[in-house]
Amino acid sequence: MNLLSKSEKRNAVIETYLNSPERQRKLYRRTLITVIFSQIFGGAGLAAGITVGALMAQDMMGTDKFSGVPTALFTLGSAAAALLVGRFSQKLGRRIGLGMGFVVGGLGALGVVAAALANSLVLLLISLLVYGAGTATNLQARYAGTDLASPKQRATAASMAMVFTTLGAVAGPNLVNVMGSVALSIGVPSLAGPFLLAAVAYLLAGAVLLVFLNPDPLLIANAIAEKSSEGSTGSSSQTLGEAAKKGVTLGAFIMILTQVVMVAIMTMTPVHMKHHGHGLSEVGLVIGFHIGSMYLPSLITGILVDKVGRTVMAMASGVTLLLAGITAATAPSDSMGMLIIALSLLGIGWNFGLISGTALIVDSTTPSNRAKVQGSVDVLIALAGASGGALSGMVVASTSYSTLSYIGGFIALLLIPIMFWLKSKK
């Protein structure tokens, strides 16, 4: 009886939004603010694995050959989480799907700390898989801002959620030494320090969403779409279905290709730097610039994607990633400036691809299937990242960091001809 009354109450709340565009606009703005605050914490959480994950594995395994495995594992974990978060969000709303995803990611970060204390490689690998839930959730949160956005606001809405990830994401890598000292002071290995920060950050991000993302924007958007479709005919459903599939395929391809290139080069940069005498603080600085470049340009990128088009910005992504690969490959090993430029370009290229691809996915879905499709696409993105992370170590071990960077850059450039081919394909 209690469950029924809760359901009735929720339906009554949804009903108040159906005939009030003003209430819808207010909820859209409030949703963005809530997502923004969660992203600030989420950004700090995702930075830990990127910055020190490979270094922890290198210490435990005693070889560089498998130093890409941690990135592959938490990216693989994020693939499973993306699927689950998408399914739960579609069924129960963004609040439950995203909130619980961050909580699980926080528990995974605590598991990494426990693995460092026990010096257990098995526990480390399992915990990194669970930690990946935070990465997937952090990425999927960008969609929550688009649920109530108009078609001309979608890329901008997604980018607003992402740009505030910068605050936490840049702070995280630059707190490596501080958190290492904190960890040592409580008897935890220094490399596990950033994961202490990640645990707190992810748990706070989850709490913000669970408490404040109410009413749920996806449930409201779904109800609005159902009402607007009442009385419409299905005569054009076939055509719309074909167009939607094409848009989803195009958006997914853009994000998958950019993810592979970005993760591969990013994963091996800390290892490359350590081999050439750079300390943790220098690694943290370079990765901080990289993550900042992944998210900080988002607001401008979103406006550009909405104004000049999804395809143009996707092609700009391929060119920017090529420049990143060439710069990384030719950068002198002792040049912090060149490495910062290379990793910044890498982040910007990824940003262009992610936001243009995200906008295409949102354009090609409806509230009734949006979260499910988004989760499925993010699974493919995560698997692509896992592949890039795992293979990067092997490529560097058998060739060099420069070779990896060249390969990544030229793969990204393939985005341009393949985009033309996919768009012209009937």
Coordinates of C-alpha atoms in Angstrom, one line a residue:
M1 CA 0.0 0.0 0.0
N2 CA 2.9 2.3 0.9
L3 CA 4.6 1.5 -2.4
L4 CA 1.4 2.3 -4.3
S5 CA 1.0 5.7 -2.6
K6 CA 4.6 6.5 -3.4
S7 CA 4.0 5.6 -7.1
E8 CA 0.8 7.7 -7.1
K9 CA 2.6 10.6 -5.6
R10 CA 5.4 10.4 -8.2
N11 CA 2.8 10.3 -11.0
A12 CA 1.0 13.3 -9.5
V13 CA 4.3 15.3 -9.4
I14 CA 5.1 14.3 -13.1
E15 CA 1.6 15.5 -14.1
T16 CA 2.3 19.0 -12.8
Y17 CA 5.1 19.3 -15.3
L18 CA 3.2 18.1 -18.4
N19 CA 1.3 21.3 -19.1
S20 CA 3.7 23.8 -17.7
P21 CA 6.7 24.8 -20.0
E22 CA 7.8 27.2 -17.3
R23 CA 8.1 24.4 -14.7
Q24 CA 9.9 22.3 -17.3
R25 CA 12.5 25.1 -17.9
K26 CA 13.0 25.5 -14.2
L27 CA 13.5 21.7 -13.7
Y28 CA 16.0 21.7 -16.7
R29 CA 18.0 24.4 -15.0
R30 CA 17.9 22.7 -11.6
T31 CA 18.9 19.4 -13.1
L32 CA 21.9 21.0 -14.7
I33 CA 23.0 22.5 -11.4
T34 CA 22.6 19.2 -9.6
V35 CA 24.6 17.3 -12.3
I36 CA 27.3 20.1 -12.2
F37 CA 27.9 19.6 -8.5
S38 CA 28.0 15.8 -8.9
Q39 CA 30.5 16.2 -11.8
I40 CA 32.8 18.3 -9.7
F41 CA 33.2 15.4 -7.2
G42 CA 33.1 12.8 -10.0
G43 CA 36.0 14.4 -11.8
A44 CA 38.2 14.1 -8.8
G45 CA 37.3 10.5 -8.5
L46 CA 38.1 9.5 -12.1
A47 CA 41.6 11.2 -12.0
A48 CA 43.1 8.7 -9.6
G49 CA 43.1 5.7 -11.9
I50 CA 44.4 7.6 -14.8
T51 CA 47.3 9.1 -12.8
V52 CA 48.6 6.3 -10.7
G53 CA 46.8 3.1 -11.8
A54 CA 49.5 2.1 -14.3
L55 CA 52.3 2.9 -11.8
M56 CA 50.7 0.7 -9.2
A57 CA 50.5 -2.2 -11.6
Q58 CA 54.1 -1.6 -12.7
D59 CA 55.3 -1.8 -9.0
M60 CA 53.3 -5.0 -8.3
M61 CA 54.0 -6.8 -11.6
G62 CA 57.6 -5.7 -11.9
T63 CA 57.3 -5.1 -15.7
D64 CA 56.1 -2.4 -18.1
K65 CA 54.6 -4.9 -20.5
F66 CA 51.3 -5.1 -18.5
S67 CA 51.2 -1.5 -17.2
G68 CA 48.2 -0.8 -19.5
V69 CA 46.2 -3.5 -17.7
P70 CA 44.8 -1.2 -14.9
T71 CA 43.4 1.2 -17.4
A72 CA 42.0 -1.7 -19.4
L73 CA 40.4 -3.2 -16.3
F74 CA 38.7 -0.1 -14.9
T75 CA 37.6 0.7 -18.5
L76 CA 36.3 -2.8 -18.8
G77 CA 34.5 -2.4 -15.5
S78 CA 33.1 0.8 -16.8
A79 CA 31.7 -1.1 -19.8
A80 CA 29.6 -3.4 -17.6
A81 CA 28.6 -0.5 -15.4
A82 CA 27.6 1.6 -18.4
L83 CA 25.2 -1.1 -19.5
L84 CA 23.7 -1.4 -16.0
V85 CA 23.5 2.3 -15.4
G86 CA 21.7 2.7 -18.7
R87 CA 19.2 0.0 -17.9
F88 CA 18.5 1.2 -14.4
S89 CA 18.2 4.8 -15.6
Q90 CA 15.7 3.8 -18.3
K91 CA 13.6 1.8 -15.8
L92 CA 14.0 3.8 -12.5
G93 CA 15.3 7.2 -13.7
R94 CA 18.6 9.0 -13.8
R95 CA 18.7 9.6 -10.0
I96 CA 18.9 5.9 -9.1
G97 CA 21.0 4.8 -12.1
L98 CA 23.6 7.5 -11.8
G99 CA 23.6 7.8 -8.0
M100 CA 24.2 4.1 -7.4
G101 CA 26.8 4.0 -10.1
F102 CA 28.9 6.6 -8.3
V103 CA 28.5 4.7 -4.9
V104 CA 29.7 1.5 -6.5
G105 CA 32.7 3.3 -8.0
G106 CA 33.5 4.7 -4.5
L107 CA 33.5 1.2 -3.0
G108 CA 35.8 0.0 -5.8
A109 CA 38.3 2.8 -4.9
L110 CA 38.3 1.7 -1.3
G111 CA 39.0 -1.8 -2.6
V112 CA 42.1 -0.5 -4.4
V113 CA 43.4 1.0 -1.1
A114 CA 42.8 -2.3 0.6
A115 CA 44.7 -4.1 -2.2
A116 CA 47.7 -1.8 -1.7
L117 CA 47.6 -2.4 2.1
A118 CA 47.6 -6.2 1.5
N119 CA 49.9 -6.0 -1.5
S120 CA 47.4 -8.2 -3.3
L121 CA 47.5 -8.1 -7.1
V122 CA 44.2 -10.1 -7.4
L123 CA 42.3 -7.7 -5.1
L124 CA 43.8 -4.8 -7.0
L125 CA 42.5 -6.1 -10.4
I126 CA 39.0 -6.9 -9.0
S127 CA 38.8 -3.5 -7.3
L128 CA 39.8 -1.7 -10.5
L129 CA 36.9 -3.4 -12.3
V130 CA 34.5 -2.2 -9.6
Y131 CA 36.1 1.3 -9.6
G132 CA 35.3 1.5 -13.3
A133 CA 31.6 2.0 -12.4
G134 CA 32.5 5.6 -11.3
T135 CA 34.2 6.3 -14.7
A136 CA 31.1 5.0 -16.6
T137 CA 28.7 7.0 -14.4
N138 CA 30.8 10.2 -14.6
L139 CA 30.5 9.9 -18.4
Q140 CA 26.8 9.0 -18.5
A141 CA 25.9 12.0 -16.3
R142 CA 26.4 14.2 -19.3
Y143 CA 23.2 12.8 -20.7
A144 CA 21.1 13.8 -17.7
G145 CA 21.5 17.5 -18.6
T146 CA 20.0 16.8 -22.1
D147 CA 16.8 15.1 -21.1
L148 CA 14.8 18.3 -20.9
A149 CA 16.9 20.4 -23.4
S150 CA 15.5 21.6 -26.7
P151 CA 17.2 20.2 -29.9
K152 CA 19.2 23.4 -30.2
Q153 CA 20.5 23.1 -26.6
R154 CA 21.5 19.5 -26.5
A155 CA 25.2 19.7 -27.2
T156 CA 25.5 22.8 -25.0
A157 CA 23.6 21.0 -22.1
A158 CA 25.9 18.0 -22.3
S159 CA 28.9 20.3 -22.4
M160 CA 27.8 22.3 -19.3
A161 CA 27.7 19.1 -17.3
M162 CA 31.2 18.1 -18.6
V163 CA 32.9 21.5 -18.1
F164 CA 32.5 21.4 -14.4
T165 CA 34.1 18.0 -14.2
T166 CA 37.3 20.0 -14.8
L167 CA 37.4 21.4 -11.3
G168 CA 37.7 18.0 -9.7
A169 CA 39.6 16.3 -12.6
V170 CA 42.4 18.9 -12.6
A171 CA 42.6 19.0 -8.8
G172 CA 42.9 15.2 -8.6
P173 CA 46.2 14.6 -10.4
N174 CA 47.8 17.7 -8.8
L175 CA 46.9 16.3 -5.3
V176 CA 48.9 13.1 -6.0
N177 CA 51.8 14.1 -3.7
V178 CA 49.5 15.5 -1.1
M179 CA 47.3 12.4 -1.0
G180 CA 50.4 10.2 -1.1
S181 CA 51.6 12.0 2.1
V182 CA 48.2 11.6 3.7
A183 CA 48.2 7.9 2.8
L184 CA 51.7 7.4 4.3
S185 CA 50.6 9.1 7.5
I186 CA 47.9 6.5 8.1
G187 CA 50.0 3.6 7.0
V188 CA 48.8 3.2 3.4
P189 CA 51.3 3.0 0.4
S190 CA 51.6 6.4 -1.2
L191 CA 50.4 5.4 -4.6
A192 CA 47.1 4.4 -3.1
G193 CA 46.6 7.9 -1.8
P194 CA 44.7 9.2 -4.8
F195 CA 42.3 6.3 -4.5
L196 CA 41.4 7.5 -1.0
L197 CA 40.4 10.8 -2.6
A198 CA 38.5 8.9 -5.3
A199 CA 36.5 7.0 -2.8
V200 CA 35.3 10.1 -1.0
A201 CA 34.7 12.0 -4.2
Y202 CA 32.6 9.3 -5.8
L203 CA 30.5 8.7 -2.7
L204 CA 29.8 12.4 -2.5
A205 CA 28.9 12.6 -6.2
G206 CA 26.4 9.7 -5.6
A207 CA 24.9 11.4 -2.6
V208 CA 24.3 14.6 -4.5
L209 CA 22.4 12.9 -7.2
L210 CA 20.4 10.6 -4.9
V211 CA 19.3 13.5 -2.7
F212 CA 18.8 16.4 -5.2
L213 CA 18.0 14.9 -8.6
N214 CA 14.3 14.8 -7.9
P215 CA 11.9 15.0 -9.7
D216 CA 13.8 12.8 -12.2
P217 CA 14.4 14.6 -15.5
L218 CA 14.2 11.4 -17.6
L219 CA 10.9 10.4 -16.2
I220 CA 9.5 13.8 -16.8
A221 CA 10.9 13.9 -20.4
N222 CA 9.4 10.4 -21.0
A223 CA 6.0 11.6 -19.8
I224 CA 6.1 14.7 -22.0
A225 CA 7.1 12.7 -25.0
E226 CA 4.3 10.2 -24.5
K227 CA 1.8 13.0 -24.2
S228 CA 3.0 14.8 -27.3
S229 CA 2.9 11.5 -29.3
E230 CA -0.8 10.8 -28.5
G231 CA -2.9 10.8 -31.6
S232 CA 0.1 10.7 -33.9
T233 CA 0.3 8.2 -36.7
G234 CA 3.0 5.7 -37.3
S235 CA 3.3 6.2 -41.1
S236 CA 6.8 7.6 -41.0
S237 CA 8.1 5.2 -38.3
Q238 CA 10.1 3.2 -40.8
T239 CA 12.0 6.2 -42.1
L240 CA 12.5 7.6 -38.7
G241 CA 13.8 4.2 -37.5
E242 CA 16.4 4.1 -40.3
A243 CA 17.5 7.7 -39.7
A244 CA 17.8 7.0 -36.0
K245 CA 19.9 3.9 -36.5
K246 CA 22.2 5.9 -38.8
G247 CA 22.6 8.7 -36.3
V248 CA 23.3 6.2 -33.4
T249 CA 25.9 4.4 -35.6
L250 CA 27.6 7.6 -36.5
G251 CA 27.7 9.0 -33.0
A252 CA 28.9 5.7 -31.6
F253 CA 31.7 5.4 -34.2
I254 CA 33.0 8.9 -33.5
M255 CA 33.2 8.3 -29.7
I256 CA 34.7 4.9 -30.0
L257 CA 37.5 5.9 -32.3
T258 CA 38.4 9.0 -30.3
Q259 CA 38.3 6.9 -27.1
V260 CA 40.7 4.3 -28.4
V261 CA 43.3 6.9 -29.5
M262 CA 43.0 9.0 -26.3
V263 CA 43.2 6.1 -23.8
A264 CA 46.2 4.4 -25.6
I265 CA 48.4 7.5 -25.6
M266 CA 47.2 8.8 -22.2
T267 CA 47.8 5.4 -20.5
M268 CA 51.5 5.2 -21.4
T269 CA 52.4 8.8 -20.9
P270 CA 53.0 8.4 -17.1
V271 CA 55.1 5.3 -17.7
H272 CA 57.1 7.1 -20.5
M273 CA 57.7 10.0 -18.2
K274 CA 58.8 7.9 -15.2
H275 CA 61.3 6.1 -17.4
H276 CA 62.9 9.4 -18.3
G277 CA 63.3 10.7 -14.7
H278 CA 60.1 12.7 -14.2
G279 CA 58.6 12.5 -10.7
L280 CA 55.0 12.0 -9.6
S281 CA 54.4 15.7 -9.3
E282 CA 55.4 16.2 -12.9
V283 CA 53.3 13.3 -14.0
G284 CA 50.4 14.8 -12.1
L285 CA 50.9 18.2 -13.8
V286 CA 50.9 16.7 -17.3
I287 CA 47.8 14.5 -16.6
G288 CA 46.1 17.5 -14.9
F289 CA 46.5 19.6 -18.1
H290 CA 45.3 16.6 -20.2
I291 CA 42.1 16.1 -18.1
G292 CA 41.5 19.8 -18.0
S293 CA 41.7 19.8 -21.8
M294 CA 39.3 16.9 -21.9
Y295 CA 36.6 18.8 -20.1
L296 CA 37.3 22.6 -19.8
P297 CA 36.7 23.3 -23.5
S298 CA 33.3 21.6 -23.3
L299 CA 31.1 24.8 -23.0
I300 CA 32.6 26.3 -26.2
T301 CA 32.6 22.9 -27.9
G302 CA 28.9 22.4 -27.1
I303 CA 28.0 25.8 -28.6
L304 CA 30.1 25.0 -31.7
V305 CA 28.5 21.6 -32.1
D306 CA 25.0 23.2 -31.9
K307 CA 26.0 26.0 -34.3
V308 CA 28.3 24.6 -37.0
G309 CA 27.1 21.0 -36.8
R310 CA 28.0 17.5 -35.4
T311 CA 29.9 16.3 -38.5
V312 CA 32.3 19.3 -38.8
M313 CA 33.3 19.1 -35.1
A314 CA 33.8 15.3 -35.5
M315 CA 36.3 16.0 -38.3
A316 CA 38.0 18.6 -36.2
S317 CA 38.4 15.9 -33.6
G318 CA 40.3 13.7 -36.0
V319 CA 42.7 16.5 -37.0
T320 CA 43.3 17.6 -33.4
L321 CA 44.1 14.0 -32.3
L322 CA 46.6 13.7 -35.3
L323 CA 48.4 16.8 -34.1
A324 CA 48.4 15.4 -30.5
G325 CA 50.0 12.1 -31.7
I326 CA 52.7 13.8 -33.8
T327 CA 53.5 16.2 -30.9
A328 CA 53.8 13.4 -28.4
A329 CA 55.9 11.3 -30.8
T330 CA 58.4 14.1 -31.5
A331 CA 58.5 15.7 -28.0
P332 CA 62.0 15.4 -26.3
S333 CA 61.7 13.1 -23.3
D334 CA 62.9 15.9 -21.0
S335 CA 60.5 18.5 -22.3
M336 CA 57.6 19.0 -20.0
G337 CA 56.2 21.8 -22.2
M338 CA 55.9 19.6 -25.3
L339 CA 54.3 16.8 -23.3
I340 CA 51.8 19.2 -21.8
I341 CA 51.0 20.5 -25.3
A342 CA 50.6 17.0 -26.7
L343 CA 48.4 15.7 -23.9
S344 CA 46.3 18.9 -24.0
L345 CA 45.7 18.4 -27.7
L346 CA 44.8 14.8 -26.9
G347 CA 42.2 16.0 -24.4
I348 CA 40.8 18.6 -26.8
G349 CA 40.5 16.2 -29.7
W350 CA 38.7 13.7 -27.4
N351 CA 36.4 16.5 -26.2
F352 CA 35.4 17.4 -29.8
G353 CA 34.6 13.8 -30.6
L354 CA 32.7 13.0 -27.4
I355 CA 30.4 16.0 -27.5
S356 CA 29.6 15.8 -31.3
G357 CA 29.0 12.0 -30.9
T358 CA 26.8 12.6 -27.8
A359 CA 24.7 15.1 -29.6
L360 CA 24.1 12.7 -32.5
I361 CA 23.0 10.0 -30.0
V362 CA 20.6 12.3 -28.2
D363 CA 19.2 13.5 -31.6
S364 CA 18.6 9.9 -32.7
T365 CA 16.8 8.6 -29.6
T366 CA 13.6 9.4 -27.7
P367 CA 13.1 9.5 -23.9
S368 CA 11.5 6.0 -24.1
N369 CA 14.7 4.4 -25.3
R370 CA 17.4 7.1 -24.7
A371 CA 19.0 5.9 -21.5
K372 CA 19.1 2.3 -22.7
V373 CA 20.7 3.2 -26.0
Q374 CA 23.1 5.6 -24.3
G375 CA 24.2 2.9 -21.9
S376 CA 24.8 0.4 -24.8
V377 CA 26.8 2.9 -26.7
D378 CA 28.9 3.7 -23.7
V379 CA 29.6 0.0 -23.3
L380 CA 31.2 0.0 -26.7
I381 CA 33.1 3.2 -25.9
A382 CA 34.4 1.6 -22.7
L383 CA 35.4 -1.6 -24.4
A384 CA 37.3 0.4 -27.0
G385 CA 39.1 2.2 -24.2
A386 CA 39.9 -1.1 -22.5
S387 CA 41.4 -2.4 -25.8
G388 CA 43.4 0.8 -26.3
G389 CA 44.7 0.7 -22.7
A390 CA 45.7 -3.0 -22.8
L391 CA 47.3 -2.9 -26.2
S392 CA 49.2 0.4 -25.5
G393 CA 51.6 -1.3 -23.1
M394 CA 52.4 -4.1 -25.5
V395 CA 53.0 -1.7 -28.4
V396 CA 55.4 0.4 -26.3
A397 CA 57.1 -2.6 -24.9
S398 CA 57.8 -4.0 -28.4
T399 CA 58.4 -0.6 -30.2
S400 CA 58.3 2.8 -28.4
Y401 CA 56.1 5.5 -27.0
S402 CA 56.7 7.5 -30.2
T403 CA 55.5 4.7 -32.4
L404 CA 52.3 4.4 -30.3
S405 CA 51.7 8.1 -30.6
Y406 CA 52.2 8.1 -34.4
I407 CA 49.8 5.1 -34.8
G408 CA 47.2 6.8 -32.6
G409 CA 47.3 10.0 -34.5
F410 CA 47.0 8.5 -37.9
I411 CA 44.1 6.2 -36.8
A412 CA 42.3 9.3 -35.6
L413 CA 42.7 10.9 -39.0
L414 CA 40.7 8.0 -40.5
L415 CA 37.7 9.6 -38.9
I416 CA 37.3 12.0 -41.8
P417 CA 37.0 9.6 -44.8
I418 CA 35.0 7.1 -42.7
M419 CA 32.6 9.9 -41.6
F420 CA 32.0 10.7 -45.3
W421 CA 31.4 7.1 -46.1
L422 CA 29.0 6.5 -43.2
K423 CA 27.0 9.6 -44.0
S424 CA 26.7 8.7 -47.7
K425 CA 25.8 5.1 -47.0
K426 CA 22.1 4.4 -47.8

